[in-house]
Amino acid sequence: MAAVDALGRIDHAAAAQEEGRRHGARSTSGPDSTGINSILSCLRSFYAAGRPTSINRAAARACRTDMTFLPVPAWIVRLWPNFALDARYAATLAVLVAAYVGFAKIGFALAFATKQVTAVWPPAGIAVAAFLLMGGRAWPGVWLGAFIGNAMSDEPMLTAAGIATGNTLGPLFGAVLLRRLVAFDNGLARLRDVLGLVGLGACLAMCVTATNGVLNLAASGIIPWSAFASVWWVWWAGDAMGVLLVAPVVLTWASKPAVAWRRMRLAELTALLLALLIAASFSFTISLPLAYPVFPFIIWMALRFEQRETASAIILVSAIAIWGTIHDLGPFASGSLDQRLILLTTFMAVLAVTGLVLGAITAERRRAEESLERARDQLEVHVRHRTAELAEANAGLVAANRALSVRTAELAGKNDEVEEARHQAEQARIVAESASQAKSEFLTRMSHELRTPLNAIMGFAQLFQLGRGGKLSATQQEFSDQICSSGQYLLRIIDEMLDMSAIEAGRMKISVARVSAAGALESVRSSMATIAADKGVAVTVEPIPASLHVRADEFRLRQILTNLLSNAIKYNRQGGSVTLAARAMTDDSARFSVADTGNGIDPVHHPYIFEPFNRAGSEYSTIEGTGLGLSLAKRLAELMEGRIAFVSTPSMGSTFWVDLPVDPEHEPAVEGGSEAAIRPVAMTGS
């Protein structure tokens, strides 16, 4: 990062800093500018040469001599002409230098209240991506781009060179760690690639650039040593965000070939990007604390598209968030400069980690499904091949028996071959079933992996709420609440995914016991009372006999009823009502019902209402949800030897019910037939 990016991050008032900057300002016509001219002259010579045999070796020696003013080891300087012998390589370095300098200007353009304070330093991401794509050969372009970027900020030449060295070594260190410890894949298609980029490439490696940069500033007198910690933190945060936002975009687009999308796929992507742009613009162009509307679209992008589309969407939202915060708009527009920077950086980190981690998990699951498909295809081919062999063998046996009266021993040998073929087919079937089981186990492990970074994010947000980072204002407290609320929503999604995978894998444990019907409904009603009141929906419980008990897992029963009541409240109308009831049936079962006065469900969606990830009418609704709740409720009811069903009329409302076995100690008081016991309530609604 250019040193000027850190100067204004100390608190606006350091008089010594201003004097240091005036003292460190350089003239454009000093002896150091001769060194830059020599470097550019050498590059032009390498361009003109084209081939290694055409290089003027005297010019190369002069270039090496002119570069001795740079603070790099002599062996690196000696390697420069050898690297530059290739015209294509020299052209690549020129593009890298131009990109580094161009993104440095963009970084300055994203400044906050003063010129120097930025929330993200894009060249750090460019440097890490360059080393991952080109290897160590990228160092001349990274160093020269960093040197020019720092030189443009009116710093002394030696200071600029020292900072450029750190800005080169930090990304190189991160790239080496990623290659050796993670076996990094540039496509970010695995969870360990994303976590490695976050932990090693962004958090750890950028400590090198921040430490080196601040040491150079302090040693040259541009900043006081007392400001070391504050400048270091902001420098590191800007570099880390640059890696987290820019590097994934460069890596994914550079490592994947162009895709010819189908028309519907392209239309979906266009609509999603447009919706994301509208949501981000709405959130960060008004003075309301609404940062979370963009998360459903990022999750949608991660689930439906590749990592490059997800990374592009993340950097688009981050750019809008930075622009709005710079112009005092959006949820991070109030508070001091440091507070706004912390909130904005936290938001972008949560956004990037959530999108990239979920995208990596989706990609791994997609690969697992493709592997399962290939295994199934191979099994079918193998079975067909073996069946044909068996048919041919059988025909040969029949012909041989008729012509030669084949002996029983010979036929027994053929039967052995048949048995062997059947055995191989059975083994192939077992392998296919194991692959299906592995898919469910994979989803469980990946959901646990997703909880780790999410818990860390929520933990830091809760520390802010507890005042560990200083007393928060009311607005900051509200922002922290928003972060925690969004994190809790993501945790609920993860828990639902874990429950679904546990059921599919046969690992869901049900503890059946005697449960009071009245107690279960009253507990669910009281837990949702605040949400219902905020929505303006009245929730009532019909009288229930105290003797009515069921055989069920109390926790899972409440989970089912909470899901049904939550849906009844969310999809209800303003001023509507929800009625909870429980009664005994004729078939030794008890029925829990949840009736609402909402808009109802279109009959076309009825056959698919309990399928995973299906949301009836979701294209017309902005209500949050994943489509897992009803599917999970159905699976849980079946595990408790029950069933779930519903009736719904458009514009009138819906009634969902769960039938569970009555506890043997209870004598059911029958109130009618199994279907007559529940009738759609008289409802009115829009």
XYZ file of C-alpha atoms in Angstrom:
686
model
C 0.000 0.000 0.000
C 1.186 3.513 -0.751
C 2.446 5.189 2.389
C 0.207 8.196 1.883
C -2.712 5.824 2.334
C -1.718 5.415 5.962
C -0.757 8.993 6.831
C -4.244 10.217 7.413
C -5.211 7.163 9.478
C -3.658 8.378 12.675
C -6.387 10.833 13.925
C -6.536 14.006 11.913
C -4.450 16.111 14.253
C -0.757 15.071 14.232
C 1.213 18.263 13.633
C 4.432 16.293 13.527
C 2.961 14.216 10.733
C 2.272 17.288 8.585
C 5.771 18.616 9.188
C 7.215 15.195 8.328
C 5.303 15.092 5.075
C 6.551 18.560 4.101
C 10.073 17.539 5.047
C 9.781 14.259 3.093
C 8.346 15.818 -0.096
C 10.687 15.375 -3.026
C 11.399 17.263 -6.218
C 10.698 15.625 -9.554
C 14.168 16.440 -10.791
C 16.563 14.910 -8.245
C 19.201 12.251 -8.554
C 16.616 9.564 -7.689
C 14.596 10.343 -10.815
C 17.626 9.291 -12.856
C 17.217 5.763 -11.475
C 13.578 5.627 -12.638
C 14.593 6.823 -16.096
C 17.251 4.086 -16.193
C 14.682 1.406 -15.319
C 12.257 2.610 -17.986
C 15.105 2.814 -20.499
C 16.074 -0.795 -19.741
C 12.494 -1.964 -20.203
C 12.292 -0.177 -23.561
C 15.540 -1.863 -24.601
C 14.151 -5.285 -23.690
C 10.994 -4.549 -25.645
C 13.009 -3.495 -28.694
C 15.251 -6.562 -28.504
C 12.442 -9.104 -28.766
C 14.732 -12.163 -28.649
C 17.401 -13.098 -26.065
C 20.083 -13.214 -28.731
C 19.348 -9.623 -29.711
C 19.940 -8.124 -26.270
C 22.764 -5.640 -26.092
C 24.761 -7.040 -23.190
C 26.527 -3.750 -22.621
C 23.122 -2.117 -22.163
C 22.164 -4.913 -19.758
C 25.289 -4.279 -17.680
C 24.540 -0.552 -17.667
C 20.970 -1.290 -16.593
C 22.235 -3.493 -13.767
C 24.621 -0.742 -12.687
C 21.946 1.967 -12.770
C 19.652 -0.168 -10.610
C 22.124 -0.411 -7.760
C 20.462 2.508 -6.037
C 17.461 0.229 -5.266
C 17.394 -1.306 -1.741
C 17.249 -4.947 -2.905
C 19.874 -7.707 -2.642
C 22.520 -7.801 -5.361
C 21.562 -11.328 -6.503
C 18.034 -10.130 -7.300
C 19.432 -7.210 -9.309
C 21.638 -9.600 -11.271
C 18.594 -11.694 -12.147
C 16.641 -8.765 -13.610
C 18.144 -8.768 -17.139
C 17.766 -12.552 -17.389
C 14.053 -12.256 -16.558
C 13.563 -9.458 -19.059
C 15.020 -11.328 -22.041
C 11.553 -12.561 -23.063
C 9.487 -9.895 -24.840
C 6.234 -11.525 -23.803
C 7.360 -11.622 -20.200
C 8.380 -7.958 -20.398
C 4.962 -7.096 -21.808
C 3.305 -8.993 -18.963
C 5.370 -7.052 -16.436
C 4.387 -3.784 -18.106
C 0.707 -4.706 -17.821
C 1.231 -5.678 -14.174
C 2.922 -2.349 -13.415
C 0.135 -0.428 -15.142
C -2.530 -2.414 -13.270
C -0.810 -1.872 -9.921
C -0.459 1.879 -10.468
C -4.005 2.165 -11.851
C -5.536 0.366 -8.886
C -3.417 2.510 -6.574
C -5.156 5.558 -8.044
C -8.494 3.825 -7.541
C -7.528 3.199 -3.924
C -6.856 6.907 -3.450
C -10.188 7.700 -5.116
C -11.972 5.588 -2.477
C -10.742 7.878 0.291
C -12.949 8.875 3.233
C -13.189 12.357 4.716
C -9.515 13.031 3.995
C -7.398 12.041 0.997
C -5.385 9.468 2.862
C -7.979 7.282 4.615
C -9.206 4.320 2.522
C -11.089 1.203 3.544
C -9.476 -1.036 0.942
C -6.156 -1.037 -0.928
C -6.754 -2.922 -4.228
C -3.052 -3.215 -5.273
C -2.500 -5.686 -2.424
C -4.980 -8.050 -4.071
C -3.362 -7.455 -7.479
C 0.051 -8.397 -6.037
C -1.141 -11.608 -4.352
C -2.992 -12.666 -7.513
C 0.086 -11.919 -9.655
C 2.350 -14.141 -7.529
C -0.223 -16.951 -7.510
C -0.646 -16.768 -11.301
C 2.970 -16.077 -12.371
C 5.019 -17.376 -9.469
C 8.168 -15.587 -8.298
C 8.693 -14.120 -11.787
C 6.098 -11.458 -10.962
C 8.336 -9.664 -8.439
C 9.824 -7.026 -10.799
C 6.368 -5.858 -11.901
C 4.995 -5.817 -8.359
C 8.026 -4.004 -6.975
C 8.124 -1.417 -9.764
C 4.369 -0.794 -9.540
C 4.596 -0.356 -5.768
C 7.602 1.940 -6.131
C 5.877 4.170 -8.689
C 2.675 4.219 -6.628
C 4.570 5.336 -3.528
C 6.686 7.800 -5.495
C 3.514 9.467 -6.783
C 2.532 10.183 -3.173
C 5.435 12.634 -2.687
C 7.520 10.414 -0.426
C 11.333 10.310 -0.331
C 12.726 7.893 -2.879
C 14.444 5.652 -0.318
C 11.244 5.482 1.737
C 9.218 4.640 -1.368
C 11.722 1.929 -2.307
C 11.647 0.448 1.189
C 7.853 0.369 1.255
C 7.792 -1.150 -2.237
C 10.073 -3.930 -1.000
C 7.650 -4.771 1.803
C 4.686 -4.558 -0.564
C 6.465 -7.159 -2.717
C 7.666 -9.503 0.032
C 4.297 -9.630 1.841
C 2.239 -10.915 -1.127
C 5.121 -13.229 -2.140
C 5.162 -14.651 1.398
C 1.396 -15.182 1.255
C 1.584 -16.912 -2.143
C 4.339 -19.275 -0.924
C 2.313 -20.191 2.170
C -0.791 -20.846 0.097
C 1.042 -23.065 -2.392
C 2.953 -25.100 0.191
C 0.469 -25.373 3.060
C -2.868 -25.389 1.230
C -1.948 -26.613 -2.291
C -3.907 -23.558 -3.391
C -6.233 -23.730 -6.400
C -6.677 -20.389 -8.173
C -10.327 -21.161 -8.889
C -11.192 -21.045 -5.135
C -13.317 -24.140 -5.709
C -12.485 -25.736 -2.346
C -13.249 -24.578 1.166
C -9.593 -24.829 2.193
C -8.641 -22.493 -0.685
C -11.017 -19.806 0.600
C -9.996 -20.234 4.242
C -6.324 -20.234 3.218
C -6.732 -16.998 1.250
C -8.493 -15.375 4.211
C -6.124 -16.609 6.914
C -2.753 -16.802 5.146
C -3.043 -14.518 2.123
C -5.014 -11.689 3.746
C -4.578 -11.778 7.529
C -1.053 -13.194 7.992
C 0.839 -12.067 4.882
C -0.406 -8.493 5.099
C 1.231 -8.194 8.532
C 4.521 -8.089 6.607
C 3.444 -5.172 4.400
C 1.942 -3.229 7.301
C 4.949 -3.711 9.579
C 7.463 -2.842 6.866
C 5.497 0.194 5.684
C 4.987 1.732 9.112
C 8.630 1.080 10.062
C 9.763 2.961 6.943
C 7.440 5.872 7.713
C 8.563 6.103 11.318
C 12.262 5.693 10.477
C 12.072 8.494 7.903
C 10.329 10.803 10.383
C 7.104 11.056 8.409
C 5.076 9.777 11.373
C 5.922 9.755 15.086
C 6.771 6.436 16.700
C 3.866 6.945 19.106
C 1.444 6.532 16.184
C 2.933 3.190 15.135
C 0.082 0.979 16.409
C -2.799 3.050 15.023
C -1.207 3.424 11.588
C -0.268 -0.269 11.517
C -3.814 -1.437 12.190
C -5.431 0.691 9.478
C -2.673 -0.176 6.979
C -3.137 -3.885 7.654
C -6.935 -3.670 7.418
C -6.791 -1.878 4.058
C -4.300 -4.380 2.609
C -6.233 -7.385 3.953
C -9.490 -6.114 2.455
C -7.697 -5.530 -0.853
C -6.631 -9.183 -0.906
C -10.052 -10.402 0.218
C -11.981 -8.417 -2.420
C -9.695 -8.035 -5.457
C -7.600 -11.232 -5.485
C -10.617 -13.609 -5.832
C -11.904 -11.653 -8.842
C -8.529 -11.711 -10.636
C -7.807 -15.360 -9.780
C -11.200 -16.791 -10.717
C -11.489 -14.909 -14.011
C -7.889 -15.743 -14.956
C -8.141 -19.452 -14.119
C -11.484 -20.299 -15.740
C -12.258 -20.363 -19.493
C -15.112 -18.332 -20.898
C -18.534 -19.907 -20.415
C -21.244 -19.934 -23.081
C -24.311 -19.570 -20.852
C -27.698 -20.730 -22.000
C -30.313 -18.065 -22.509
C -32.189 -18.838 -19.283
C -28.948 -19.008 -17.312
C -27.851 -15.649 -18.676
C -31.267 -14.161 -17.946
C -31.072 -15.415 -14.353
C -27.599 -13.926 -13.898
C -28.695 -10.600 -15.391
C -31.777 -10.432 -13.176
C -29.750 -11.371 -10.100
C -27.084 -8.729 -10.773
C -29.780 -6.117 -11.377
C -31.553 -7.044 -8.135
C -28.246 -6.990 -6.260
C -27.403 -3.580 -7.702
C -30.809 -2.224 -6.688
C -30.553 -3.675 -3.163
C -27.024 -2.340 -2.654
C -27.914 1.073 -4.058
C -30.978 1.230 -1.816
C -29.008 0.210 1.284
C -26.110 2.636 0.762
C -27.809 5.686 -0.746
C -30.201 6.343 2.135
C -29.477 7.256 5.730
C -30.975 4.128 7.276
C -29.179 1.158 8.906
C -30.076 -1.357 6.177
C -26.912 -3.241 5.281
C -28.338 -6.770 5.249
C -30.693 -6.757 2.172
C -27.739 -7.694 -0.071
C -26.977 -10.972 1.739
C -29.807 -13.098 0.213
C -28.634 -12.132 -3.282
C -24.992 -12.980 -2.458
C -26.123 -16.352 -1.065
C -28.232 -16.929 -4.184
C -25.226 -16.085 -6.368
C -22.992 -18.482 -4.412
C -25.515 -21.318 -4.647
C -26.364 -20.921 -8.325
C -23.177 -19.710 -10.040
C -19.393 -20.126 -9.994
C -16.925 -18.413 -7.665
C -15.987 -15.778 -10.246
C -19.568 -14.495 -10.455
C -19.787 -14.530 -6.651
C -16.468 -12.668 -6.269
C -17.571 -10.098 -8.853
C -20.862 -9.550 -7.020
C -19.019 -9.117 -3.710
C -16.667 -6.470 -5.100
C -19.640 -4.696 -6.736
C -21.506 -4.459 -3.420
C -18.315 -3.425 -1.596
C -17.663 -0.648 -4.113
C -21.192 0.711 -3.623
C -20.819 0.454 0.170
C -17.519 2.357 0.092
C -18.966 5.015 -2.225
C -22.000 5.527 -0.004
C -19.926 5.716 3.176
C -17.530 8.203 1.560
C -20.495 10.415 0.681
C -22.012 10.105 4.189
C -24.803 7.775 3.050
C -25.912 4.335 4.129
C -25.745 2.536 7.475
C -22.078 3.445 8.132
C -22.350 7.179 7.513
C -22.410 8.328 11.143
C -19.796 8.256 13.860
C -16.119 9.077 13.877
C -13.822 8.168 10.992
C -12.331 5.206 12.874
C -15.786 3.894 13.813
C -17.050 4.147 10.240
C -13.928 2.408 8.979
C -14.348 -0.455 11.475
C -18.025 -0.960 10.612
C -17.431 -0.787 6.860
C -14.457 -3.166 7.021
C -16.422 -5.619 9.167
C -19.343 -5.533 6.733
C -17.117 -6.176 3.708
C -15.285 -8.981 5.518
C -18.560 -10.678 6.514
C -19.883 -10.280 2.966
C -16.736 -11.669 1.323
C -16.223 -14.591 3.715
C -19.902 -15.577 3.603
C -20.109 -15.504 -0.197
C -16.776 -17.194 -0.903
C -17.158 -19.906 1.761
C -20.693 -20.765 0.667
C -19.576 -20.713 -2.975
C -16.712 -23.108 -2.206
C -19.021 -25.478 -0.324
C -21.480 -25.395 -3.223
C -18.681 -26.101 -5.711
C -17.453 -29.061 -3.652
C -20.961 -30.434 -3.401
C -21.418 -29.962 -7.151
C -18.213 -31.909 -7.804
C -19.353 -34.659 -5.437
C -22.652 -34.930 -7.306
C -20.830 -35.064 -10.641
C -18.570 -37.806 -9.287
C -21.634 -39.719 -8.143
C -23.184 -39.328 -11.600
C -20.024 -40.659 -13.234
C -19.950 -43.607 -10.845
C -23.570 -44.381 -11.652
C -22.912 -44.162 -15.400
C -19.901 -46.432 -15.055
C -21.997 -48.871 -13.071
C -24.677 -48.927 -15.767
C -22.084 -49.500 -18.488
C -20.450 -52.238 -16.459
C -23.774 -53.951 -15.797
C -24.755 -53.775 -19.472
C -21.372 -55.137 -20.503
C -21.499 -57.983 -18.031
C -25.119 -58.728 -18.957
C -24.132 -58.989 -22.622
C -21.278 -61.292 -21.673
C -23.656 -63.419 -19.656
C -26.128 -63.610 -22.531
C -23.363 -64.573 -24.929
C -22.025 -67.158 -22.525
C -25.482 -68.576 -21.981
C -26.092 -68.855 -25.737
C -22.775 -70.621 -26.149
C -23.624 -73.044 -23.374
C -26.950 -73.919 -24.940
C -25.395 -74.476 -28.359
C -22.560 -76.536 -26.919
C -24.950 -78.645 -24.885
C -27.054 -79.423 -27.918
C -24.139 -80.192 -30.213
C -21.660 -81.888 -27.942
C -23.649 -82.843 -24.826
C -21.398 -80.672 -22.678
C -20.527 -82.299 -19.429
C -21.831 -81.022 -16.106
C -18.361 -80.007 -14.940
C -17.917 -77.670 -17.908
C -21.292 -76.059 -17.255
C -20.325 -75.567 -13.613
C -17.321 -73.559 -14.760
C -19.574 -71.261 -16.743
C -21.847 -70.863 -13.739
C -18.840 -69.713 -11.752
C -18.316 -66.955 -14.287
C -21.962 -65.947 -13.948
C -21.658 -65.810 -10.175
C -18.480 -63.767 -10.464
C -20.244 -61.277 -12.738
C -23.124 -61.003 -10.281
C -20.672 -60.507 -7.448
C -18.950 -57.685 -9.328
C -22.303 -56.035 -10.055
C -23.199 -56.216 -6.354
C -19.855 -54.661 -5.425
C -20.484 -51.826 -7.884
C -23.901 -51.221 -6.309
C -22.309 -51.018 -2.853
C -19.785 -48.478 -4.165
C -22.605 -46.316 -5.565
C -24.484 -46.404 -2.245
C -21.276 -45.467 -0.422
C -20.852 -42.471 -2.732
C -24.392 -41.310 -1.903
C -23.652 -41.684 1.807
C -20.410 -39.747 1.344
C -22.369 -36.860 -0.167
C -24.510 -36.508 2.964
C -21.465 -36.791 5.216
C -19.707 -34.164 3.118
C -22.611 -31.722 3.561
C -22.496 -32.262 7.322
C -18.755 -31.603 7.515
C -18.955 -28.534 5.316
C -21.806 -27.077 7.403
C -19.645 -27.473 10.504
C -16.754 -25.777 8.658
C -19.051 -22.859 7.763
C -19.974 -22.302 11.396
C -16.358 -21.649 12.399
C -15.786 -18.319 10.562
C -19.398 -17.273 11.175
C -19.053 -17.801 14.936
C -15.858 -15.748 14.888
C -17.634 -12.893 13.092
C -20.523 -12.945 15.558
C -18.115 -13.192 18.470
C -16.326 -10.005 17.455
C -19.661 -8.247 16.946
C -20.760 -9.304 20.442
C -17.476 -8.031 21.869
C -18.321 -4.639 20.378
C -21.756 -4.858 22.001
C -20.162 -5.614 25.373
C -17.997 -2.519 25.058
C -14.676 -4.346 24.689
C -13.714 -1.954 21.881
C -14.921 1.123 23.694
C -18.332 2.480 24.507
C -20.645 2.343 21.509
C -23.108 4.989 20.505
C -26.743 4.116 19.961
C -26.187 3.941 16.217
C -23.149 1.718 16.608
C -25.081 -0.526 18.984
C -27.796 -0.808 16.347
C -25.224 -1.702 13.705
C -23.769 -4.399 15.956
C -27.281 -5.748 16.504
C -27.720 -5.868 12.719
C -24.524 -7.923 12.363
C -25.601 -10.337 15.105
C -29.101 -10.638 13.631
C -27.738 -11.478 10.178
C -25.335 -13.974 11.710
C -28.136 -15.669 13.669
C -30.145 -15.972 10.444
C -27.205 -17.651 8.697
C -26.737 -19.976 11.693
C -30.389 -21.017 11.436
C -29.833 -21.869 7.776
C -26.757 -23.931 8.712
C -28.671 -25.744 11.493
C -31.454 -26.645 9.058
C -28.885 -27.947 6.563
C -27.228 -30.000 9.336
C -30.576 -31.496 10.388
C -31.447 -32.387 6.783
C -28.080 -34.038 6.181
C -28.328 -35.924 9.499
C -31.749 -37.268 8.517
C -30.542 -38.304 5.052
C -27.515 -40.036 6.575
C -29.681 -41.813 9.172
C -27.909 -40.178 12.113
C -30.801 -38.117 13.495
C -31.511 -39.185 17.095
C -35.092 -38.909 18.377
C -35.766 -39.099 22.141
C -39.455 -39.998 22.440
C -41.138 -39.135 25.738
C -44.511 -38.090 27.156
C -45.190 -34.486 26.053
C -48.080 -32.249 27.098
C -49.952 -30.909 24.069
C -51.065 -27.760 25.889
C -47.569 -27.085 27.205
C -45.963 -27.474 23.788
C -48.378 -25.060 22.077
C -48.183 -22.478 24.864
C -44.375 -22.581 24.813
C -44.302 -21.994 21.058
C -46.875 -19.202 21.281
C -44.948 -17.322 23.986
C -41.623 -17.645 22.109
C -43.144 -16.050 18.989
C -45.261 -13.425 20.776
C -42.877 -10.524 20.124
C -42.504 -11.330 16.416
C -46.278 -11.641 16.035
C -46.836 -8.318 17.799
C -44.318 -6.565 15.526
C -46.134 -7.999 12.500
C -49.542 -6.998 13.878
C -50.809 -10.596 13.944
C -52.925 -11.969 16.804
C -52.006 -15.490 17.975
C -54.554 -17.441 20.048
C -54.598 -20.966 21.495
C -57.885 -22.861 21.639
C -58.693 -24.641 24.919
C -56.843 -27.953 25.134
C -57.601 -30.782 27.619
C -54.876 -30.941 30.236
C -54.870 -34.731 29.939
C -53.928 -34.722 26.258
C -50.351 -35.988 25.874
C -48.429 -37.352 22.902
C -45.406 -39.580 22.394
C -42.799 -37.353 20.751
C -39.375 -35.744 21.017
C -40.293 -32.512 22.816
C -37.489 -30.456 21.238
C -38.281 -31.637 17.693
C -42.041 -31.172 18.240
C -41.459 -27.567 19.269
C -39.144 -27.135 16.273
C -41.949 -28.276 13.936
C -44.600 -26.089 15.592
C -42.262 -23.077 15.675
C -41.631 -23.432 11.951
C -45.364 -23.654 11.169
C -46.198 -20.685 13.422
C -43.319 -18.628 11.998
C -44.601 -19.209 8.448
C -48.160 -18.357 9.501
C -46.959 -15.032 10.937
C -44.551 -14.141 8.109
C -47.052 -14.784 5.327
C -50.034 -13.292 7.148
C -51.633 -9.943 6.454
C -51.470 -6.876 8.694
C -54.066 -7.285 11.430
C -54.508 -10.986 10.667
C -54.716 -13.834 13.141
C -53.288 -17.300 13.806
C -55.124 -20.018 15.752
C -53.279 -22.865 17.498
C -55.184 -26.004 18.496
C -54.668 -29.607 19.599
C -57.262 -32.370 19.839
C -57.534 -36.169 19.987
C -58.490 -38.153 16.863
C -60.226 -41.515 16.336
C -57.062 -43.348 15.250
C -55.207 -43.054 18.591
C -53.456 -39.912 17.425
C -53.480 -36.252 18.403
C -53.565 -33.434 15.883
C -51.735 -30.109 16.322
C -53.033 -27.453 13.916
C -51.877 -23.953 12.931
C -54.496 -21.930 11.013
C -53.796 -18.466 9.575
C -55.717 -15.762 7.709
C -52.988 -15.045 5.139
C -53.039 -15.092 1.348
C -53.041 -18.877 1.069
C -51.062 -21.044 -1.342
C -51.797 -21.409 -5.042
C -52.915 -25.007 -5.828
C -50.176 -25.282 -8.464
C -47.594 -25.262 -5.638
C -49.338 -27.843 -3.411
C -47.498 -30.947 -4.756
C -44.078 -29.392 -4.079
C -44.649 -27.608 -0.780
C -42.649 -30.152 1.276
C -39.715 -30.494 -1.131
C -36.312 -29.119 0.004
C -35.438 -25.592 -1.126
C -38.920 -25.078 -2.560
C -40.639 -21.795 -1.692
C -44.127 -21.547 -3.140
C -44.579 -18.172 -4.759
C -41.098 -17.018 -3.730
C -40.687 -15.124 -6.992
C -43.365 -12.683 -5.818
C -42.254 -12.387 -2.192
C -39.467 -10.505 -0.451
C -39.902 -12.515 2.761
C -36.690 -14.242 3.824
C -36.493 -18.022 3.844
C -34.605 -20.988 2.392
C -37.353 -23.502 1.623
C -35.933 -26.032 4.105
C -38.339 -25.508 7.014
C -41.392 -27.448 5.800
C -39.265 -30.224 4.308
C -37.435 -30.599 7.630
C -40.738 -30.538 9.559
C -42.108 -33.371 7.399
C -38.978 -35.505 7.933
C -39.055 -34.916 11.711
C -42.761 -35.787 11.938
C -42.167 -39.042 10.075
C -39.262 -39.921 12.394
C -41.704 -39.590 15.326
C -44.196 -41.922 13.544
C -46.411 -39.016 12.592
C -47.379 -37.123 9.491
C -47.872 -33.519 8.375
C -50.417 -32.148 5.900
C -52.277 -28.951 5.034
C -55.246 -27.346 3.344
C -55.041 -23.912 1.747
C -57.323 -21.636 -0.241
C -55.940 -18.581 -2.097
C -56.959 -15.286 -0.450
C -58.478 -17.211 2.487
C -55.568 -18.684 4.394
C -53.905 -21.997 5.217
C -54.147 -24.674 7.906
C -51.166 -26.947 8.565
C -51.458 -29.882 10.967
C -49.251 -32.555 12.493
C -50.617 -35.931 13.646
C -48.632 -37.732 16.367
C -49.355 -40.861 18.449
C -51.299 -40.270 21.667
C -49.497 -41.299 24.836
C -50.813 -44.738 25.951
C -51.636 -43.410 29.427
C -54.173 -40.998 27.914
C -57.643 -42.101 26.939
C -58.523 -39.962 23.908
C -61.785 -38.068 24.026
C -62.932 -38.427 20.441
C -64.406 -35.327 18.842
C -65.052 -36.581 15.323
C -63.414 -38.311 12.386
C -59.787 -37.981 11.523
C -60.412 -35.445 8.781
C -63.481 -33.878 10.357
C -61.580 -32.968 13.489
C -59.826 -30.148 11.632
C -61.788 -27.721 9.541
C -60.447 -24.630 7.749
C -61.185 -21.697 10.010
C -63.409 -18.910 8.786
C -60.851 -16.439 7.440
C -60.831 -13.065 5.807
C -57.867 -11.521 4.130
C -56.616 -9.719 1.141
